[in-house]
Short mmCIF file of C-alpha atoms and ligand atoms in Angstrom, two decimals:
data_model
loop_
_atom_site.label_atom_id
_atom_site.label_comp_id
_atom_site.label_asym_id
_atom_site.label_seq_id
_atom_site.Cartn_x
_atom_site.Cartn_y
_atom_site.Cartn_z
CA UNK A 1 -22.64 17.91 9.75
CA UNK A 2 -23.97 15.97 13.08
CA UNK A 3 -26.20 13.72 14.13
CA UNK A 4 -27.67 14.07 10.53
CA UNK A 5 -30.82 12.40 10.42
CA UNK A 6 -33.20 12.09 6.39
CA UNK A 7 -35.60 10.09 5.35
CA UNK A 8 -37.70 9.46 2.58
CA UNK A 9 -41.34 9.33 4.26
CA UNK A 10 -41.37 6.99 7.10
CA UNK A 11 -38.22 5.18 5.70
CA UNK A 12 -34.87 6.72 7.43
CA UNK A 13 -31.97 6.29 4.71
CA UNK A 14 -29.44 8.30 6.83
CA UNK A 15 -28.73 7.93 10.65
CA UNK A 16 -26.95 9.46 12.80
CA UNK A 17 -24.36 10.42 10.50
CA UNK A 18 -21.67 13.26 11.63
CA UNK A 19 -18.80 13.93 9.47
CA UNK A 20 -16.60 16.86 9.44
CA UNK A 21 -14.62 18.98 6.12
CA UNK A 22 -11.71 20.66 6.38
CA UNK A 23 -9.84 23.03 3.89
CA UNK A 24 -7.58 21.88 2.25
CA UNK A 25 -8.16 18.04 2.60
CA UNK A 26 -10.45 14.96 1.16
CA UNK A 27 -12.91 13.57 3.54
CA UNK A 28 -13.97 10.26 1.46
CA UNK A 29 -17.08 8.21 1.96
CA UNK A 30 -17.70 4.77 1.05
CA UNK A 31 -19.73 2.43 1.08
CA UNK A 32 -22.26 0.47 -1.43
CA UNK A 33 -25.01 1.34 -3.54
CA UNK A 34 -27.67 2.26 -1.01
CA UNK A 35 -26.11 3.26 1.31
CA UNK A 36 -27.09 6.81 1.99
CA UNK A 37 -24.31 8.62 -0.02
CA UNK A 38 -26.26 11.03 -2.12
CA UNK A 39 -29.14 11.12 0.14
CA UNK A 40 -26.35 12.38 2.70
CA UNK A 41 -24.85 15.13 0.21
CA UNK A 42 -28.02 15.90 -0.34
CA UNK A 43 -29.88 16.90 2.69
CA UNK A 44 -25.75 19.15 3.15
CA UNK A 45 -26.22 20.89 0.13
CA UNK A 46 -30.06 21.80 1.08
CA UNK A 47 -32.18 19.72 -1.94
CA UNK A 48 -33.75 17.32 1.18
CA UNK A 49 -34.09 19.13 4.25
CA UNK A 50 -32.66 16.43 7.58
CA UNK A 51 -35.34 15.15 9.90
CA UNK A 52 -33.24 15.76 12.42
CA UNK A 53 -28.91 16.93 13.18
CA UNK A 54 -27.49 19.83 12.49
CA UNK A 55 -25.31 21.03 9.05
CA UNK A 56 -22.62 23.71 10.34
CA UNK A 57 -20.00 25.72 7.73
CA UNK A 58 -18.02 28.44 8.38
CA UNK A 59 -19.59 28.00 12.18
CA UNK A 60 -22.92 28.85 11.38
CA UNK A 61 -25.56 26.70 11.37
CA UNK A 62 -27.37 26.66 7.95
CA UNK A 63 -29.39 23.19 8.47
CA UNK A 64 -32.70 23.17 6.52
CA UNK A 65 -31.29 26.80 4.21
CA UNK A 66 -32.45 26.13 0.11
CA UNK A 67 -29.81 24.93 -1.65
CA UNK A 68 -29.50 28.82 -3.74
CA UNK A 69 -28.99 30.30 -0.14
CA UNK A 70 -26.22 27.51 0.60
CA UNK A 71 -24.16 28.24 -3.04
CA UNK A 72 -23.88 31.63 -1.94
CA UNK A 73 -22.34 30.44 1.50
CA UNK A 74 -19.95 29.25 -0.18
CA UNK A 75 -21.14 25.12 -0.93
CA UNK A 76 -21.55 24.08 -4.03
CA UNK A 77 -22.34 19.65 -5.18
CA UNK A 78 -21.49 18.42 -8.25
CA UNK A 79 -24.01 15.86 -8.78
CA UNK A 80 -23.85 11.98 -9.31
CA UNK A 81 -23.93 11.16 -13.07
CA UNK A 82 -22.16 15.18 -13.32
CA UNK A 83 -25.06 17.29 -15.19
CA UNK A 84 -23.46 19.57 -17.99
CA UNK A 85 -25.24 20.83 -19.99
CA UNK A 86 -24.99 19.17 -23.54
CA UNK A 87 -25.73 21.45 -26.11
CA UNK A 88 -24.23 24.30 -24.34
CA UNK A 89 -20.18 25.22 -24.89
CA UNK A 90 -17.91 24.33 -21.88
CA UNK A 91 -17.63 27.85 -21.76
CA UNK A 92 -21.94 28.71 -21.53
CA UNK A 93 -20.95 26.02 -18.39
CA UNK A 94 -19.23 27.67 -16.55
CA UNK A 95 -21.18 31.20 -16.66
CA UNK A 96 -23.77 29.41 -15.42
CA UNK A 97 -21.83 27.69 -12.33
CA UNK A 98 -21.45 31.98 -12.08
CA UNK A 99 -24.31 32.82 -12.21
CA UNK A 100 -23.70 35.19 -8.50
CA UNK A 101 -19.86 36.14 -10.09
CA UNK A 102 -19.93 40.17 -11.42
CA UNK A 103 -18.33 40.12 -14.37
CA UNK A 104 -14.15 40.66 -13.21
CA UNK A 105 -14.59 37.58 -11.10
CA UNK A 106 -15.94 35.16 -13.65
CA UNK A 107 -12.88 36.38 -16.10
CA UNK A 108 -10.62 35.78 -12.96
CA UNK A 109 -12.18 32.47 -11.92
CA UNK A 110 -12.68 30.95 -15.57
CA UNK A 111 -8.56 31.52 -15.83
CA UNK A 112 -8.15 29.81 -12.56
CA UNK A 113 -10.08 26.85 -13.89
CA UNK A 114 -8.31 27.23 -17.37
CA UNK A 115 -5.34 26.81 -15.42
CA UNK A 116 -6.24 23.75 -13.73
CA UNK A 117 -8.00 22.58 -16.61
CA UNK A 118 -5.74 22.92 -20.54
CA UNK A 119 -8.69 20.61 -21.64
CA UNK A 120 -11.67 22.65 -21.26
CA UNK A 121 -9.50 26.03 -22.68
CA UNK A 122 -8.53 23.43 -25.92
CA UNK A 123 -12.50 23.57 -25.93
CA UNK A 124 -14.01 25.94 -24.39
CA UNK A 125 -15.97 26.30 -27.37
CA UNK A 126 -17.35 23.25 -28.14
CA UNK A 127 -20.58 22.20 -26.74
CA UNK A 128 -20.59 20.29 -23.33
CA UNK A 129 -22.17 17.22 -25.03
CA UNK A 130 -18.91 16.41 -27.47
CA UNK A 131 -16.43 15.78 -24.17
CA UNK A 132 -15.42 12.43 -23.34
CA UNK A 133 -16.81 11.43 -20.07
CA UNK A 134 -13.36 12.09 -18.13
CA UNK A 135 -13.66 15.54 -19.93
CA UNK A 136 -17.14 16.28 -18.87
CA UNK A 137 -16.15 15.35 -14.57
CA UNK A 138 -13.64 18.60 -15.38
CA UNK A 139 -16.47 20.68 -16.62
CA UNK A 140 -18.80 19.41 -13.90
CA UNK A 141 -15.59 20.53 -11.32
CA UNK A 142 -14.67 23.75 -12.88
CA UNK A 143 -18.53 24.08 -13.47
CA UNK A 144 -18.81 24.00 -9.51
CA UNK A 145 -15.72 25.95 -8.88
CA UNK A 146 -16.62 28.98 -10.68
CA UNK A 147 -19.20 29.99 -7.57
CA UNK A 148 -16.24 29.93 -5.77
CA UNK A 149 -16.76 27.45 -2.94
CA UNK A 150 -15.24 26.67 0.19
CA UNK A 151 -16.58 23.54 0.59
CA UNK A 152 -17.05 21.16 -2.43
CA UNK A 153 -19.23 17.80 -2.51
CA UNK A 154 -18.34 15.74 -5.08
CA UNK A 155 -21.47 12.61 -6.00
CA UNK A 156 -18.75 9.93 -7.48
CA UNK A 157 -17.06 10.99 -9.55
CA UNK A 158 -15.10 8.15 -10.88
CA UNK A 159 -18.79 6.41 -12.07
CA UNK A 160 -19.26 5.12 -15.21
CA UNK A 161 -15.25 6.98 -16.00
CA UNK A 162 -13.12 4.33 -18.46
CA UNK A 163 -10.65 2.88 -16.25
CA UNK A 164 -7.23 4.41 -17.61
CA UNK A 165 -9.42 8.10 -16.69
CA UNK A 166 -9.89 7.09 -13.26
CA UNK A 167 -6.94 7.53 -11.52
CA UNK A 168 -6.84 11.27 -13.91
CA UNK A 169 -9.94 12.56 -11.92
CA UNK A 170 -8.98 11.63 -8.49
CA UNK A 171 -5.64 13.44 -9.07
CA UNK A 172 -8.10 16.18 -10.17
CA UNK A 173 -10.02 16.30 -6.86
CA UNK A 174 -7.16 16.53 -4.53
CA UNK A 175 -5.69 19.23 -7.15
CA UNK A 176 -9.08 21.31 -6.36
CA UNK A 177 -8.17 20.69 -2.67
CA UNK A 178 -4.75 21.81 -2.96
CA UNK A 179 -6.22 24.87 -3.81
CA UNK A 180 -7.86 25.29 -0.29
CA UNK A 181 -11.42 23.99 -1.02
CA UNK A 182 -12.65 21.15 1.85
CA UNK A 183 -13.81 18.68 -0.39
CA UNK A 184 -16.24 16.04 0.21
CA UNK A 185 -16.41 12.90 -2.46
CA UNK A 186 -18.57 9.94 -1.96
CA UNK A 187 -17.28 6.89 -4.43
CA UNK A 188 -17.36 3.76 -4.73
CA UNK A 189 -13.56 3.22 -6.01
CA UNK A 190 -12.11 2.64 -2.69
CA UNK A 191 -8.88 1.78 -3.67
CA UNK A 192 -8.11 4.06 -6.42
CA UNK A 193 -10.12 7.21 -4.39
CA UNK A 194 -8.05 6.24 -0.97
CA UNK A 195 -4.64 6.85 -2.90
CA UNK A 196 -5.97 10.73 -2.71
CA UNK A 197 -7.94 11.14 0.86
CA UNK A 198 -6.99 12.47 3.81
CA UNK A 199 -10.37 10.83 6.18
CA UNK A 200 -12.30 8.58 5.55
CA UNK A 201 -15.87 7.14 6.80
CA UNK A 202 -17.32 4.39 5.45
CA UNK A 203 -20.95 4.28 5.36
CA UNK A 204 -23.38 1.87 5.03
CA UNK A 205 -27.18 1.32 5.72
CA UNK A 206 -27.38 4.71 6.36
CA UNK A 207 -24.69 4.80 9.40
CA UNK A 208 -20.92 5.53 9.87
CA UNK A 209 -19.44 2.39 10.56
CA UNK A 210 -15.48 3.05 10.22
CA UNK A 211 -14.08 6.38 10.07
CA UNK A 212 -10.17 7.26 10.10
CA UNK A 213 -7.43 8.65 8.95
CA UNK A 214 -6.79 8.16 5.13
CA UNK A 215 -2.99 6.77 5.55
CA UNK A 216 -3.88 4.34 8.80
CA UNK A 217 -6.66 2.45 5.11
CA UNK A 218 -4.18 2.93 3.65
CA UNK A 219 -1.51 0.84 5.56
CA UNK A 220 -4.29 -1.45 6.87
CA UNK A 221 -6.19 -1.80 3.48
CA UNK A 222 -7.68 -4.68 5.28
CA UNK A 223 -9.77 -2.97 7.59
CA UNK A 224 -11.17 -1.04 5.40
CA UNK A 225 -11.81 -3.76 2.89
CA UNK A 226 -13.49 -5.32 5.89
CA UNK A 227 -16.36 -2.51 6.86
CA UNK A 228 -17.14 -2.58 2.79
CA UNK A 229 -17.16 -5.77 2.28
CA UNK A 230 -18.78 -6.40 5.94
CA UNK A 231 -21.06 -3.95 4.83
CA UNK A 232 -22.43 -6.22 2.37
CA UNK A 233 -22.89 -8.73 4.40
CA UNK A 234 -23.04 -8.05 8.07
CA UNK A 235 -26.20 -7.67 10.27
CA UNK A 236 -26.93 -4.32 11.37
CA UNK A 237 -25.66 -3.44 15.14
CA UNK A 238 -22.16 -3.87 14.69
CA UNK A 239 -19.78 -1.39 16.82
CA UNK A 240 -20.05 1.68 14.72
CA UNK A 241 -16.49 3.58 15.20
CA UNK A 242 -16.71 7.71 16.98
CA UNK A 243 -16.61 9.50 14.26
CA UNK A 244 -14.83 13.53 14.64
CA UNK A 245 -15.80 16.05 17.03
CA UNK A 246 -17.21 19.17 15.18
CA UNK A 247 -16.82 21.26 18.65
N1 ADP B 1 -35.94 9.31 -4.04
C1 ADP B 1 -36.36 8.43 -2.84
N2 ADP B 1 -37.56 8.21 -2.44
C2 ADP B 1 -37.36 7.04 -1.28
N3 ADP B 1 -35.97 6.37 -1.33
C3 ADP B 1 -35.29 6.80 -1.45
C4 ADP B 1 -35.41 7.81 -2.99
N4 ADP B 1 -34.31 7.89 -3.05
C5 ADP B 1 -32.73 6.94 -2.50
N5 ADP B 1 -33.34 6.71 -1.58
C6 ADP B 1 -33.09 5.74 -0.81
O1 ADP B 1 -32.40 5.39 -0.07
C7 ADP B 1 -31.55 5.02 0.03
C8 ADP B 1 -29.90 5.70 0.33
O2 ADP B 1 -29.91 5.59 -1.19
P1 ADP B 1 -29.24 6.41 -1.57
O3 ADP B 1 -28.16 7.47 -0.80
O4 ADP B 1 -29.60 6.76 -3.30
O5 ADP B 1 -27.61 5.76 -2.15
P2 ADP B 1 -26.18 5.66 -2.39
O6 ADP B 1 -26.12 6.83 -2.66
O7 ADP B 1 -25.05 4.86 -0.97
O8 ADP B 1 -26.06 4.64 -3.10
C9 ADP B 1 -31.58 3.46 -0.25
O9 ADP B 1 -32.41 2.39 0.48
C10 ADP B 1 -32.68 4.24 -1.56
O10 ADP B 1 -32.98 3.09 -2.08
MG1 MG B 2 -25.35 7.41 -4.79
#
């Protein structure tokens, strides 16, 4: 995304945000509540059209395209709160994620997803509602993977999970990227998420206030913490670091 601007009526929630995602990489977007993380993902996914800027997918400008068009072109959003279909079985949830796929494609993807998440295979005939929080997050990842995405947008995957599940969920995010998917993960859980990220950006009040490699951020943990801490405290107008060049 390049210089993305998104508004709710007169209120500008996202201001000039530029971020890049690449196959096999995890781009982590950190930021406090209300920073504009969800708004950014929804604008990219075609759920809330931006008022300015561009979304480029595989070299094509897809700004403002409808969500169902973007799904077909390889973009999948895993929404905040997971939104799995509780009364439906695990397998029925997966089928909904693959509504565009032919039968053979569905079966192939289902087997891949069950290999990545064996516990879902064990629970395939049980209702989604009976899964634990961590398992429901797995199902949300798996359902998105069933559309065969090139890019996955994850909105706070660790939110509301038991602390013991948080590292597991981030290991799964890493595993998804390692299959070649470009992952953009939005989080408030900075320390755990940084462990598996490649690039990191910090969003504050709709703006990118820090961006760099996750390795740098890990070795200088205080830098990112300062930006995150500052995000809650500082005045607007402090130095923004140059976002990545989209070419
Ligand atoms: N549907 C909406 N209508 C009006 N304002 C909204 C709406 N959704 C979010 N906002 C506002 O936009 C800003 C960014 O929100 P959001 O993207 O949800 O932040 P985050 O996901 O980082 O917590 C906040 O100030 C929030 O109050
Ligand atoms: Mg949010």
